mmCIF file of C-alpha atoms and ligand atoms in Angstrom:
data_model
loop_
_atom_site.group_PDB
_atom_site.id
_atom_site.type_symbol
_atom_site.label_atom_id
_atom_site.label_comp_id
_atom_site.label_asym_id
_atom_site.label_seq_id
_atom_site.Cartn_x
_atom_site.Cartn_y
_atom_site.Cartn_z
ATOM 1 C CA MET Q 1 40.741 17.499 -26.930
ATOM 2 C CA LYS Q 2 38.337 20.069 -25.540
ATOM 3 C CA ALA Q 3 35.073 18.860 -23.997
ATOM 4 C CA VAL Q 4 32.152 20.239 -21.980
ATOM 5 C CA CYS Q 5 32.319 18.632 -18.546
ATOM 6 C CA TRP Q 6 29.731 18.445 -15.777
ATOM 7 C CA GLU Q 7 31.245 19.874 -12.601
ATOM 8 C CA GLY Q 8 28.275 19.792 -10.244
ATOM 9 C CA ARG Q 9 24.888 21.392 -9.841
ATOM 10 C CA LYS Q 10 24.566 24.440 -12.174
ATOM 11 C CA SER Q 11 28.207 24.152 -13.166
ATOM 12 C CA VAL Q 12 29.832 23.046 -16.421
ATOM 13 C CA SER Q 13 33.288 23.870 -17.739
ATOM 14 C CA VAL Q 14 35.307 23.329 -20.881
ATOM 15 C CA GLU Q 15 38.261 21.102 -20.067
ATOM 16 C CA THR Q 16 41.150 19.539 -21.918
ATOM 17 C CA VAL Q 17 40.680 15.779 -21.657
ATOM 18 C CA PRO Q 18 42.228 12.708 -23.345
ATOM 19 C CA ASP Q 19 41.056 12.011 -26.914
ATOM 20 C CA PRO Q 20 38.667 9.054 -27.166
ATOM 21 C CA SER Q 21 39.982 5.851 -28.708
ATOM 22 C CA ILE Q 22 38.533 2.683 -30.215
ATOM 23 C CA LEU Q 23 37.701 0.320 -27.321
ATOM 24 C CA ASN Q 24 35.672 -2.237 -29.249
ATOM 25 C CA PRO Q 25 36.030 -3.354 -32.902
ATOM 26 C CA LYS Q 26 32.496 -2.062 -33.556
ATOM 27 C CA ASP Q 27 33.376 1.529 -32.452
ATOM 28 C CA ALA Q 28 33.984 4.585 -34.569
ATOM 29 C CA ILE Q 29 35.493 7.920 -33.608
ATOM 30 C CA VAL Q 30 33.642 10.975 -34.891
ATOM 31 C CA ARG Q 31 35.128 14.474 -35.140
ATOM 32 C CA VAL Q 32 32.254 16.656 -34.005
ATOM 33 C CA THR Q 33 31.345 19.527 -36.334
ATOM 34 C CA SER Q 34 28.115 20.598 -34.599
ATOM 35 C CA THR Q 35 26.558 19.745 -31.257
ATOM 36 C CA ALA Q 36 23.539 21.112 -29.412
ATOM 37 C CA ILE Q 37 22.415 21.596 -25.843
ATOM 38 C CA CYS Q 38 19.151 19.783 -25.167
ATOM 39 C CA GLY Q 39 16.396 20.650 -22.720
ATOM 40 C CA SER Q 40 17.112 17.301 -21.098
ATOM 41 C CA ASP Q 41 20.743 18.400 -20.557
ATOM 42 C CA LEU Q 42 19.241 21.008 -18.250
ATOM 43 C CA HIS Q 43 17.983 18.202 -15.982
ATOM 44 C CA LEU Q 44 21.642 17.164 -15.610
ATOM 45 C CA TYR Q 45 22.726 20.785 -15.230
ATOM 46 C CA GLY Q 46 20.092 21.319 -12.541
ATOM 47 C CA GLY Q 47 21.299 18.250 -10.654
ATOM 48 C CA TYR Q 48 18.011 16.344 -11.016
ATOM 49 C CA VAL Q 49 19.500 13.191 -12.541
ATOM 50 C CA PRO Q 50 21.371 10.927 -10.130
ATOM 51 C CA ALA Q 51 24.692 9.185 -10.850
ATOM 52 C CA MET Q 52 26.482 12.079 -12.518
ATOM 53 C CA LYS Q 53 30.192 12.320 -11.713
ATOM 54 C CA LYS Q 54 32.393 15.394 -11.780
ATOM 55 C CA GLY Q 55 34.169 15.519 -15.129
ATOM 56 C CA ASP Q 56 31.520 13.597 -17.106
ATOM 57 C CA ILE Q 57 31.409 14.800 -20.723
ATOM 58 C CA LEU Q 58 27.936 16.046 -21.665
ATOM 59 C CA GLY Q 59 25.987 16.021 -24.918
ATOM 60 C CA HIS Q 60 23.791 13.610 -26.861
ATOM 61 C CA GLU Q 61 22.959 15.729 -29.900
ATOM 62 C CA PHE Q 62 25.906 15.826 -32.278
ATOM 63 C CA MET Q 63 27.132 15.164 -35.787
ATOM 64 C CA GLY Q 64 30.451 15.160 -37.558
ATOM 65 C CA GLU Q 65 32.964 13.279 -39.641
ATOM 66 C CA VAL Q 66 34.080 9.682 -39.150
ATOM 67 C CA VAL Q 67 37.830 9.808 -38.520
ATOM 68 C CA GLU Q 68 38.525 6.292 -37.229
ATOM 69 C CA VAL Q 69 36.711 2.957 -37.384
ATOM 70 C CA GLY Q 70 37.182 -0.320 -35.533
ATOM 71 C CA SER Q 71 38.074 -3.501 -37.414
ATOM 72 C CA ALA Q 72 34.493 -4.857 -37.310
ATOM 73 C CA VAL Q 73 32.851 -1.735 -38.771
ATOM 74 C CA THR Q 74 31.668 -2.377 -42.322
ATOM 75 C CA ARG Q 75 28.988 0.202 -43.148
ATOM 76 C CA LEU Q 76 30.722 3.433 -42.103
ATOM 77 C CA ARG Q 77 33.775 4.729 -43.964
ATOM 78 C CA LEU Q 78 36.430 7.246 -43.004
ATOM 79 C CA GLY Q 79 35.306 10.700 -44.069
ATOM 80 C CA ASP Q 80 31.570 9.900 -43.881
ATOM 81 C CA ARG Q 81 29.484 12.789 -42.608
ATOM 82 C CA VAL Q 82 27.109 11.387 -40.002
ATOM 83 C CA VAL Q 83 24.459 12.398 -37.494
ATOM 84 C CA VAL Q 84 24.399 10.142 -34.439
ATOM 85 C CA PRO Q 85 21.244 9.126 -32.503
ATOM 86 C CA PHE Q 86 21.237 9.942 -28.776
ATOM 87 C CA ALA Q 87 20.442 6.347 -27.779
ATOM 88 C CA ILE Q 88 23.088 3.669 -28.223
ATOM 89 C CA SER Q 89 21.691 0.465 -29.676
ATOM 90 C CA CYS Q 90 23.203 -2.873 -30.607
ATOM 91 C CA GLY Q 91 20.852 -3.569 -33.522
ATOM 92 C CA ALA Q 92 20.694 -7.255 -32.666
ATOM 93 C CA CYS Q 93 18.881 -7.818 -29.359
ATOM 94 C CA TYR Q 94 15.199 -8.686 -28.895
ATOM 95 C CA TYR Q 95 14.188 -5.016 -28.594
ATOM 96 C CA CYS Q 96 16.402 -3.646 -31.370
ATOM 97 C CA GLN Q 97 15.022 -6.342 -33.697
ATOM 98 C CA GLN Q 98 11.532 -4.918 -33.084
ATOM 99 C CA GLY Q 99 12.687 -1.369 -33.793
ATOM 100 C CA LEU Q 100 12.510 -0.429 -30.100
ATOM 101 C CA SER Q 101 16.062 0.858 -30.166
ATOM 102 C CA SER Q 102 15.844 3.054 -27.074
ATOM 103 C CA LEU Q 103 15.062 -0.111 -25.110
ATOM 104 C CA CYS Q 104 18.192 -1.948 -26.302
ATOM 105 C CA ASP Q 105 19.179 -4.704 -23.899
ATOM 106 C CA ASP Q 106 22.899 -4.672 -24.695
ATOM 107 C CA SER Q 107 24.154 -1.091 -24.616
ATOM 108 C CA ASN Q 108 24.004 -0.149 -20.937
ATOM 109 C CA PRO Q 109 26.947 -1.582 -18.996
ATOM 110 C CA ASN Q 110 25.394 -0.148 -15.828
ATOM 111 C CA ALA Q 111 22.039 -1.844 -16.376
ATOM 112 C CA TRP Q 112 21.968 -2.902 -12.723
ATOM 113 C CA MET Q 113 21.593 0.749 -11.694
ATOM 114 C CA ALA Q 114 18.604 1.319 -13.969
ATOM 115 C CA GLU Q 115 17.113 -2.032 -12.942
ATOM 116 C CA LYS Q 116 17.060 -0.873 -9.336
ATOM 117 C CA ALA Q 117 15.007 2.161 -10.344
ATOM 118 C CA ALA Q 118 12.807 0.761 -13.111
ATOM 119 C CA GLY Q 119 12.930 -3.029 -13.009
ATOM 120 C CA TYR Q 120 14.621 -3.233 -16.401
ATOM 121 C CA SER Q 121 17.137 -0.987 -18.142
ATOM 122 C CA GLY Q 122 16.699 0.929 -21.382
ATOM 123 C CA ALA Q 123 19.502 1.688 -23.824
ATOM 124 C CA GLY Q 124 22.735 3.427 -22.934
ATOM 125 C CA LEU Q 125 22.703 7.125 -23.792
ATOM 126 C CA PHE Q 126 25.499 9.493 -24.780
ATOM 127 C CA GLY Q 127 26.451 11.944 -22.045
ATOM 128 C CA TYR Q 128 23.556 11.145 -19.760
ATOM 129 C CA SER Q 129 24.792 9.923 -16.384
ATOM 130 C CA HIS Q 130 26.112 6.579 -15.208
ATOM 131 C CA ILE Q 131 22.608 5.124 -14.911
ATOM 132 C CA TYR Q 132 22.534 5.199 -18.713
ATOM 133 C CA GLY Q 133 25.993 3.741 -19.175
ATOM 134 C CA GLY Q 134 28.360 6.575 -18.334
ATOM 135 C CA TYR Q 135 29.202 7.142 -22.015
ATOM 136 C CA ALA Q 136 31.154 10.291 -22.846
ATOM 137 C CA GLY Q 137 28.941 12.734 -24.723
ATOM 138 C CA GLY Q 138 29.330 14.686 -27.920
ATOM 139 C CA GLN Q 139 29.774 18.235 -26.616
ATOM 140 C CA ALA Q 140 33.425 17.741 -27.417
ATOM 141 C CA GLU Q 141 35.850 17.813 -30.326
ATOM 142 C CA TYR Q 142 35.747 14.020 -30.689
ATOM 143 C CA VAL Q 143 33.469 11.255 -29.460
ATOM 144 C CA ARG Q 144 33.546 7.460 -29.414
ATOM 145 C CA VAL Q 145 30.457 5.968 -31.055
ATOM 146 C CA PRO Q 146 29.762 2.323 -30.070
ATOM 147 C CA PHE Q 147 27.883 0.007 -32.495
ATOM 148 C CA ALA Q 148 28.927 2.376 -35.264
ATOM 149 C CA ASP Q 149 27.231 0.360 -38.003
ATOM 150 C CA VAL Q 150 23.849 0.605 -36.243
ATOM 151 C CA GLY Q 151 23.231 4.212 -35.208
ATOM 152 C CA PRO Q 152 24.963 6.885 -37.290
ATOM 153 C CA LEU Q 153 23.098 8.068 -40.379
ATOM 154 C CA GLN Q 154 25.084 9.308 -43.375
ATOM 155 C CA VAL Q 155 24.132 12.872 -44.311
ATOM 156 C CA PRO Q 156 24.271 13.978 -47.964
ATOM 157 C CA ASP Q 157 26.577 16.923 -48.686
ATOM 158 C CA GLY Q 158 23.709 19.169 -49.793
ATOM 159 C CA ILE Q 159 22.187 19.172 -46.291
ATOM 160 C CA PRO Q 160 23.891 21.674 -43.957
ATOM 161 C CA ASP Q 161 24.721 20.686 -40.361
ATOM 162 C CA GLU Q 162 21.909 22.773 -38.895
ATOM 163 C CA GLN Q 163 19.278 20.901 -40.926
ATOM 164 C CA ALA Q 164 20.624 17.434 -40.059
ATOM 165 C CA LEU Q 165 21.824 17.884 -36.462
ATOM 166 C CA PHE Q 166 18.406 17.627 -34.818
ATOM 167 C CA LEU Q 167 17.813 14.172 -36.306
ATOM 168 C CA SER Q 168 19.950 13.101 -33.314
ATOM 169 C CA ASP Q 169 17.064 13.740 -30.919
ATOM 170 C CA ILE Q 170 14.596 16.622 -30.872
ATOM 171 C CA PHE Q 171 13.123 16.244 -34.359
ATOM 172 C CA PRO Q 172 12.453 12.474 -34.027
ATOM 173 C CA THR Q 173 11.350 13.038 -30.415
ATOM 174 C CA GLY Q 174 8.839 15.731 -31.364
ATOM 175 C CA TYR Q 175 7.714 13.693 -34.361
ATOM 176 C CA ALA Q 176 7.251 10.499 -32.345
ATOM 177 C CA ALA Q 177 5.303 12.443 -29.715
ATOM 178 C CA ALA Q 178 2.938 13.598 -32.461
ATOM 179 C CA GLU Q 179 2.786 10.117 -34.005
ATOM 180 C CA SER Q 180 1.768 8.730 -30.597
ATOM 181 C CA CYS Q 181 -1.340 10.952 -30.771
ATOM 182 C CA ASP Q 182 -2.717 8.847 -33.671
ATOM 183 C CA VAL Q 183 -3.545 12.109 -35.437
ATOM 184 C CA ARG Q 184 -6.657 11.976 -37.645
ATOM 185 C CA PRO Q 185 -7.646 14.689 -40.127
ATOM 186 C CA GLY Q 186 -9.521 17.421 -38.275
ATOM 187 C CA ASP Q 187 -7.870 16.705 -34.918
ATOM 188 C CA THR Q 188 -6.888 19.393 -32.440
ATOM 189 C CA ILE Q 189 -3.756 18.668 -30.435
ATOM 190 C CA ALA Q 190 -2.597 20.625 -27.369
ATOM 191 C CA VAL Q 191 1.141 20.913 -26.696
ATOM 192 C CA TRP Q 192 2.524 21.923 -23.291
ATOM 193 C CA GLY Q 193 5.985 23.477 -23.557
ATOM 194 C CA CYS Q 194 7.268 25.367 -26.592
ATOM 195 C CA GLY Q 195 10.892 24.460 -26.068
ATOM 196 C CA PRO Q 196 12.731 22.657 -28.882
ATOM 197 C CA VAL Q 197 10.840 19.337 -28.595
ATOM 198 C CA GLY Q 198 7.524 21.161 -28.331
ATOM 199 C CA GLN Q 199 8.364 23.149 -31.472
ATOM 200 C CA PHE Q 200 9.064 19.959 -33.424
ATOM 201 C CA ALA Q 201 5.957 18.307 -31.971
ATOM 202 C CA ILE Q 202 3.830 21.229 -33.205
ATOM 203 C CA ARG Q 203 5.212 21.064 -36.733
ATOM 204 C CA SER Q 204 5.023 17.265 -36.750
ATOM 205 C CA CYS Q 205 1.326 17.335 -35.777
ATOM 206 C CA PHE Q 206 0.698 19.364 -38.924
ATOM 207 C CA LEU Q 207 2.943 17.060 -41.029
ATOM 208 C CA LEU Q 208 0.737 14.197 -39.805
ATOM 209 C CA GLY Q 209 -2.515 15.961 -40.714
ATOM 210 C CA ALA Q 210 -3.724 17.725 -37.561
ATOM 211 C CA GLU Q 211 -6.061 20.607 -38.249
ATOM 212 C CA ARG Q 212 -5.199 22.711 -35.187
ATOM 213 C CA VAL Q 213 -2.443 22.796 -32.598
ATOM 214 C CA LEU Q 214 -2.894 24.748 -29.358
ATOM 215 C CA ALA Q 215 0.505 25.573 -27.856
ATOM 216 C CA ILE Q 216 1.005 26.471 -24.185
ATOM 217 C CA ASP Q 217 4.002 28.276 -22.703
ATOM 218 C CA SER Q 218 4.913 31.402 -20.756
ATOM 219 C CA VAL Q 219 7.943 32.639 -22.723
ATOM 220 C CA PRO Q 220 7.009 35.195 -25.434
ATOM 221 C CA GLU Q 221 9.757 34.202 -27.925
ATOM 222 C CA ARG Q 222 8.780 30.550 -27.684
ATOM 223 C CA LEU Q 223 5.107 31.325 -28.210
ATOM 224 C CA LYS Q 224 6.066 33.450 -31.206
ATOM 225 C CA MET Q 225 8.050 30.555 -32.700
ATOM 226 C CA ALA Q 226 5.093 28.219 -32.085
ATOM 227 C CA LYS Q 227 2.806 30.658 -33.851
ATOM 228 C CA SER Q 228 5.119 30.840 -36.842
ATOM 229 C CA GLY Q 229 4.837 27.038 -36.987
ATOM 230 C CA GLY Q 230 1.064 27.364 -37.351
ATOM 231 C CA ALA Q 231 -0.024 26.878 -33.727
ATOM 232 C CA GLU Q 232 -2.620 28.925 -31.872
ATOM 233 C CA THR Q 233 -0.938 30.008 -28.658
ATOM 234 C CA ILE Q 234 -1.983 30.162 -25.002
ATOM 235 C CA ASP Q 235 0.158 32.282 -22.687
ATOM 236 C CA GLU Q 236 -0.240 30.494 -19.367
ATOM 237 C CA THR Q 237 0.766 33.610 -17.432
ATOM 238 C CA VAL Q 238 -2.273 35.453 -18.780
ATOM 239 C CA LEU Q 239 -4.922 32.820 -19.473
ATOM 240 C CA ASP Q 240 -6.412 29.922 -17.540
ATOM 241 C CA VAL Q 241 -5.099 26.991 -19.543
ATOM 242 C CA LEU Q 242 -7.897 24.519 -18.777
ATOM 243 C CA ASP Q 243 -10.678 27.044 -19.451
ATOM 244 C CA GLU Q 244 -9.001 28.207 -22.611
ATOM 245 C CA LEU Q 245 -8.556 24.683 -24.007
ATOM 246 C CA SER Q 246 -12.178 23.847 -23.276
ATOM 247 C CA VAL Q 247 -13.515 27.024 -24.869
ATOM 248 C CA ARG Q 248 -11.303 26.737 -27.937
ATOM 249 C CA THR Q 249 -12.409 23.165 -28.586
ATOM 250 C CA GLY Q 250 -16.114 23.835 -28.265
ATOM 251 C CA GLY Q 251 -16.227 22.286 -24.801
ATOM 252 C CA ARG Q 252 -14.913 18.930 -26.003
ATOM 253 C CA GLY Q 253 -11.228 19.181 -25.088
ATOM 254 C CA PRO Q 254 -8.246 18.462 -27.340
ATOM 255 C CA ASP Q 255 -8.188 15.095 -29.133
ATOM 256 C CA ALA Q 256 -4.704 14.523 -27.751
ATOM 257 C CA CYS Q 257 -2.308 16.281 -25.371
ATOM 258 C CA ILE Q 258 1.480 16.361 -25.548
ATOM 259 C CA ASP Q 259 3.527 17.040 -22.396
ATOM 260 C CA ALA Q 260 6.783 18.394 -23.806
ATOM 261 C CA VAL Q 261 7.720 19.921 -20.454
ATOM 262 C CA GLY Q 262 8.588 16.973 -18.237
ATOM 263 C CA MET Q 263 9.759 16.875 -14.692
ATOM 264 C CA GLU Q 264 10.897 20.445 -14.156
ATOM 265 C CA ALA Q 265 7.571 22.118 -14.849
ATOM 266 C CA HIS Q 266 6.808 25.049 -12.618
ATOM 267 C CA ASP Q 267 3.786 27.195 -12.024
ATOM 268 C CA GLY Q 268 1.236 28.410 -9.543
ATOM 269 C CA ILE Q 269 0.158 26.916 -6.241
ATOM 270 C CA SER Q 270 0.637 23.317 -7.244
ATOM 271 C CA GLY Q 271 4.128 24.315 -8.423
ATOM 272 C CA ILE Q 272 5.023 25.472 -4.926
ATOM 273 C CA TYR Q 273 3.545 22.284 -3.456
ATOM 274 C CA ASP Q 274 5.727 20.186 -5.763
ATOM 275 C CA ARG Q 275 8.838 22.222 -5.111
ATOM 276 C CA VAL Q 276 8.465 21.640 -1.382
ATOM 277 C CA LYS Q 277 7.872 17.924 -1.857
ATOM 278 C CA GLN Q 278 10.824 17.713 -4.228
ATOM 279 C CA ALA Q 279 13.091 19.574 -1.818
ATOM 280 C CA ALA Q 280 12.008 17.244 0.980
ATOM 281 C CA ARG Q 281 12.731 14.273 -1.332
ATOM 282 C CA LEU Q 282 9.127 13.095 -1.044
ATOM 283 C CA GLU Q 283 8.786 13.453 -4.805
ATOM 284 C CA THR Q 284 11.464 13.585 -7.495
ATOM 285 C CA ASP Q 285 9.561 15.023 -10.451
ATOM 286 C CA ARG Q 286 7.192 17.999 -10.713
ATOM 287 C CA PRO Q 287 4.318 16.909 -12.957
ATOM 288 C CA ILE Q 288 2.362 20.169 -13.331
ATOM 289 C CA ALA Q 289 2.130 20.027 -17.125
ATOM 290 C CA LEU Q 290 1.192 16.359 -16.997
ATOM 291 C CA ARG Q 291 -1.631 16.981 -14.512
ATOM 292 C CA GLN Q 292 -3.037 19.713 -16.737
ATOM 293 C CA ALA Q 293 -2.714 17.534 -19.838
ATOM 294 C CA ILE Q 294 -4.711 14.747 -18.182
ATOM 295 C CA GLN Q 295 -7.340 17.168 -16.910
ATOM 296 C CA ALA Q 296 -7.662 18.945 -20.270
ATOM 297 C CA CYS Q 297 -7.680 15.948 -22.582
ATOM 298 C CA GLY Q 298 -10.931 15.103 -24.352
ATOM 299 C CA LYS Q 299 -12.661 11.744 -23.839
ATOM 300 C CA GLY Q 300 -10.947 8.781 -25.455
ATOM 301 C CA GLY Q 301 -7.869 10.921 -26.123
ATOM 302 C CA VAL Q 302 -4.158 10.273 -25.925
ATOM 303 C CA VAL Q 303 -1.674 11.815 -23.494
ATOM 304 C CA SER Q 304 1.726 11.668 -25.157
ATOM 305 C CA ILE Q 305 4.757 12.342 -22.964
ATOM 306 C CA PRO Q 306 8.077 13.170 -24.659
ATOM 307 C CA GLY Q 307 9.087 15.323 -21.647
ATOM 308 C CA VAL Q 308 11.590 13.511 -19.440
ATOM 309 C CA TYR Q 309 10.617 12.034 -16.079
ATOM 310 C CA VAL Q 310 13.104 10.094 -13.949
ATOM 311 C CA GLY Q 311 11.455 9.308 -10.633
ATOM 312 C CA VAL Q 312 8.123 9.356 -8.880
ATOM 313 C CA VAL Q 313 5.361 11.943 -8.931
ATOM 314 C CA ASP Q 314 2.594 12.869 -6.590
ATOM 315 C CA LYS Q 315 -1.085 13.751 -7.030
ATOM 316 C CA LEU Q 316 -1.495 12.467 -10.553
ATOM 317 C CA PRO Q 317 -5.215 12.602 -11.476
ATOM 318 C CA ILE Q 318 -5.454 8.954 -12.441
ATOM 319 C CA GLY Q 319 -9.205 9.060 -11.769
ATOM 320 C CA ALA Q 320 -9.702 11.667 -14.487
ATOM 321 C CA ALA Q 321 -7.627 9.571 -16.877
ATOM 322 C CA PHE Q 322 -9.708 6.488 -16.068
ATOM 323 C CA ALA Q 323 -13.030 8.319 -16.296
ATOM 324 C CA LYS Q 324 -12.213 9.627 -19.786
ATOM 325 C CA GLY Q 325 -10.653 6.423 -21.090
ATOM 326 C CA LEU Q 326 -7.323 8.054 -21.901
ATOM 327 C CA THR Q 327 -4.344 6.309 -23.468
ATOM 328 C CA PHE Q 328 -0.830 7.154 -22.275
ATOM 329 C CA LYS Q 329 2.265 6.893 -24.471
ATOM 330 C CA MET Q 330 5.708 7.860 -23.256
ATOM 331 C CA GLY Q 331 9.382 7.079 -23.138
ATOM 332 C CA GLN Q 332 12.638 7.713 -24.929
ATOM 333 C CA THR Q 333 12.106 7.912 -28.672
ATOM 334 C CA HIS Q 334 13.097 4.969 -30.841
ATOM 335 C CA VAL Q 335 15.218 7.431 -32.709
ATOM 336 C CA HIS Q 336 17.002 5.016 -35.053
ATOM 337 C CA ARG Q 337 13.919 4.103 -37.065
ATOM 338 C CA ALA Q 338 12.777 7.730 -37.316
ATOM 339 C CA MET Q 339 15.961 9.290 -38.650
ATOM 340 C CA LYS Q 340 15.965 8.203 -42.297
ATOM 341 C CA PRO Q 341 12.269 8.977 -43.009
ATOM 342 C CA LEU Q 342 12.712 12.395 -41.412
ATOM 343 C CA LEU Q 343 15.895 13.049 -43.411
ATOM 344 C CA ASP Q 344 13.777 12.269 -46.485
ATOM 345 C CA ARG Q 345 11.222 14.868 -45.365
ATOM 346 C CA ILE Q 346 14.033 17.425 -44.956
ATOM 347 C CA GLN Q 347 15.345 16.593 -48.435
ATOM 348 C CA ARG Q 348 11.844 16.980 -49.899
ATOM 349 C CA GLY Q 349 11.658 20.442 -48.331
ATOM 350 C CA GLU Q 350 8.715 19.583 -46.066
ATOM 351 C CA ILE Q 351 10.516 21.011 -43.042
ATOM 352 C CA ASP Q 352 13.729 22.914 -42.360
ATOM 353 C CA PRO Q 353 14.740 22.017 -38.784
ATOM 354 C CA SER Q 354 17.164 24.941 -38.555
ATOM 355 C CA PHE Q 355 14.205 27.214 -37.697
ATOM 356 C CA VAL Q 356 14.709 26.312 -34.028
ATOM 357 C CA VAL Q 357 18.305 27.616 -33.728
ATOM 358 C CA THR Q 358 18.511 30.922 -31.856
ATOM 359 C CA HIS Q 359 22.143 30.859 -30.705
ATOM 360 C CA ARG Q 360 25.331 29.765 -32.455
ATOM 361 C CA LEU Q 361 28.383 29.650 -30.205
ATOM 362 C CA SER Q 362 31.826 28.091 -29.949
ATOM 363 C CA LEU Q 363 32.384 25.050 -27.719
ATOM 364 C CA GLU Q 364 34.347 27.281 -25.324
ATOM 365 C CA GLU Q 365 31.214 29.343 -24.730
ATOM 366 C CA ALA Q 366 29.289 26.330 -23.347
ATOM 367 C CA PRO Q 367 29.197 27.553 -19.719
ATOM 368 C CA GLU Q 368 27.460 30.822 -20.712
ATOM 369 C CA ALA Q 369 25.238 28.912 -23.126
ATOM 370 C CA TYR Q 370 24.026 26.539 -20.398
ATOM 371 C CA SER Q 371 23.297 29.397 -18.042
ATOM 372 C CA LYS Q 372 21.448 31.402 -20.700
ATOM 373 C CA PHE Q 373 19.418 28.376 -21.863
ATOM 374 C CA ALA Q 374 18.550 27.344 -18.292
ATOM 375 C CA ARG Q 375 17.218 30.838 -17.570
ATOM 376 C CA LYS Q 376 15.532 31.096 -21.007
ATOM 377 C CA GLU Q 377 17.342 34.438 -21.360
ATOM 378 C CA ASP Q 378 17.958 36.386 -24.515
ATOM 379 C CA GLY Q 379 15.231 34.533 -26.456
ATOM 380 C CA CYS Q 380 17.228 31.339 -26.145
ATOM 381 C CA VAL Q 381 15.390 28.317 -27.587
ATOM 382 C CA LYS Q 382 18.197 26.213 -29.062
ATOM 383 C CA VAL Q 383 21.966 26.548 -28.848
ATOM 384 C CA VAL Q 384 24.320 25.010 -31.395
ATOM 385 C CA LEU Q 385 27.971 24.739 -30.370
ATOM 386 C CA LYS Q 386 30.672 24.513 -33.022
ATOM 387 C CA PRO Q 387 33.834 22.756 -31.796
ATOM 388 C CA GLY Q 388 37.007 24.007 -33.402
ATOM 389 C CA VAL Q 389 35.492 27.404 -34.191
ATOM 390 C CA SER Q 390 36.750 30.375 -32.231
ATOM 391 C CA VAL Q 391 34.521 32.612 -30.154
ATOM 392 C CA SER Q 392 31.693 34.188 -32.163
HETATM 393 ZN ZN1 ZN P 1 18.216 15.843 -26.479
HETATM 394 ZN ZN1 ZN P 2 19.895 -3.919 -28.790
#
């Protein structure tokens, strides 16, 4: 089969690799009909996530048709159309039983690696380095899905791929980030980063009853998309973000702040400082958006962090967070429990997730797609790759 393989820093290629096969009776094989490139794939592309190996198959946002099932699979049937969550969960361990599926204790065979970094390991992830299990990802024609009765969600025929695909990650991730803000009617929420997760966070804040969302970014197309989702926008290249947030909230600050940027934020003097520290390996993540979010947040507010961090950061204003009594919520989304309720919202017409798609390409075009997405060129917000479809 054809698959998108990581070759090294800023390098991916489409290779012919062996088809996946059933390794465990609880596995299924899915023929991928649509797959997307995620902002967090860019952390792999940029070489910021350790324990990637040349030839690793990328991709954790995918859907398709079940073409093979192991002998212990009872819920999925051949021919089912499914969307698959990015985190792999057993459904039976202490954490899965509590609905904390991204913290599954049983799905990361390389838990020892994550334990070294974090004390305890979260769930295995598709296509996301050997720290998270070394599972082959879904930017491929076929993919092996472990614990097939637990994760994949059957998609009704009336829902096109582009509406269902983002249930794999960015829609639940944006939604959970908004949910973490404990939105009350009348609330104003600020969102850093108008990439795909930021876009879903903005719309989810409104679904949950926020009155205003203030969206911060520097890319005109992304700000435009945020605006069409109902947000008031702040172009950080033109305006002073902290001043602007204070003025626009009557001097009180946002009720909650969402950092949908994560570790590769860049800007201004502190951006240069972080780049130097990162290059010198004194710091692994650049927390510019997070610093601003803490500084901007109103008293008693929530800082919600769906943006990915992997290591340590420097100069975090913990004193400001303490002084204002802030609450922090973060981590990989417990995507399993979010998928069905969000599919229901799609079916009720409350949201059409396909709004975020700006580029539709064949699997073979993945190398150009990664480069374009990484540089935010050509208005690129979200790329969908269609395996088995020839060049567009
Ligand atoms: Zn993703
Ligand atoms: Zn589990």
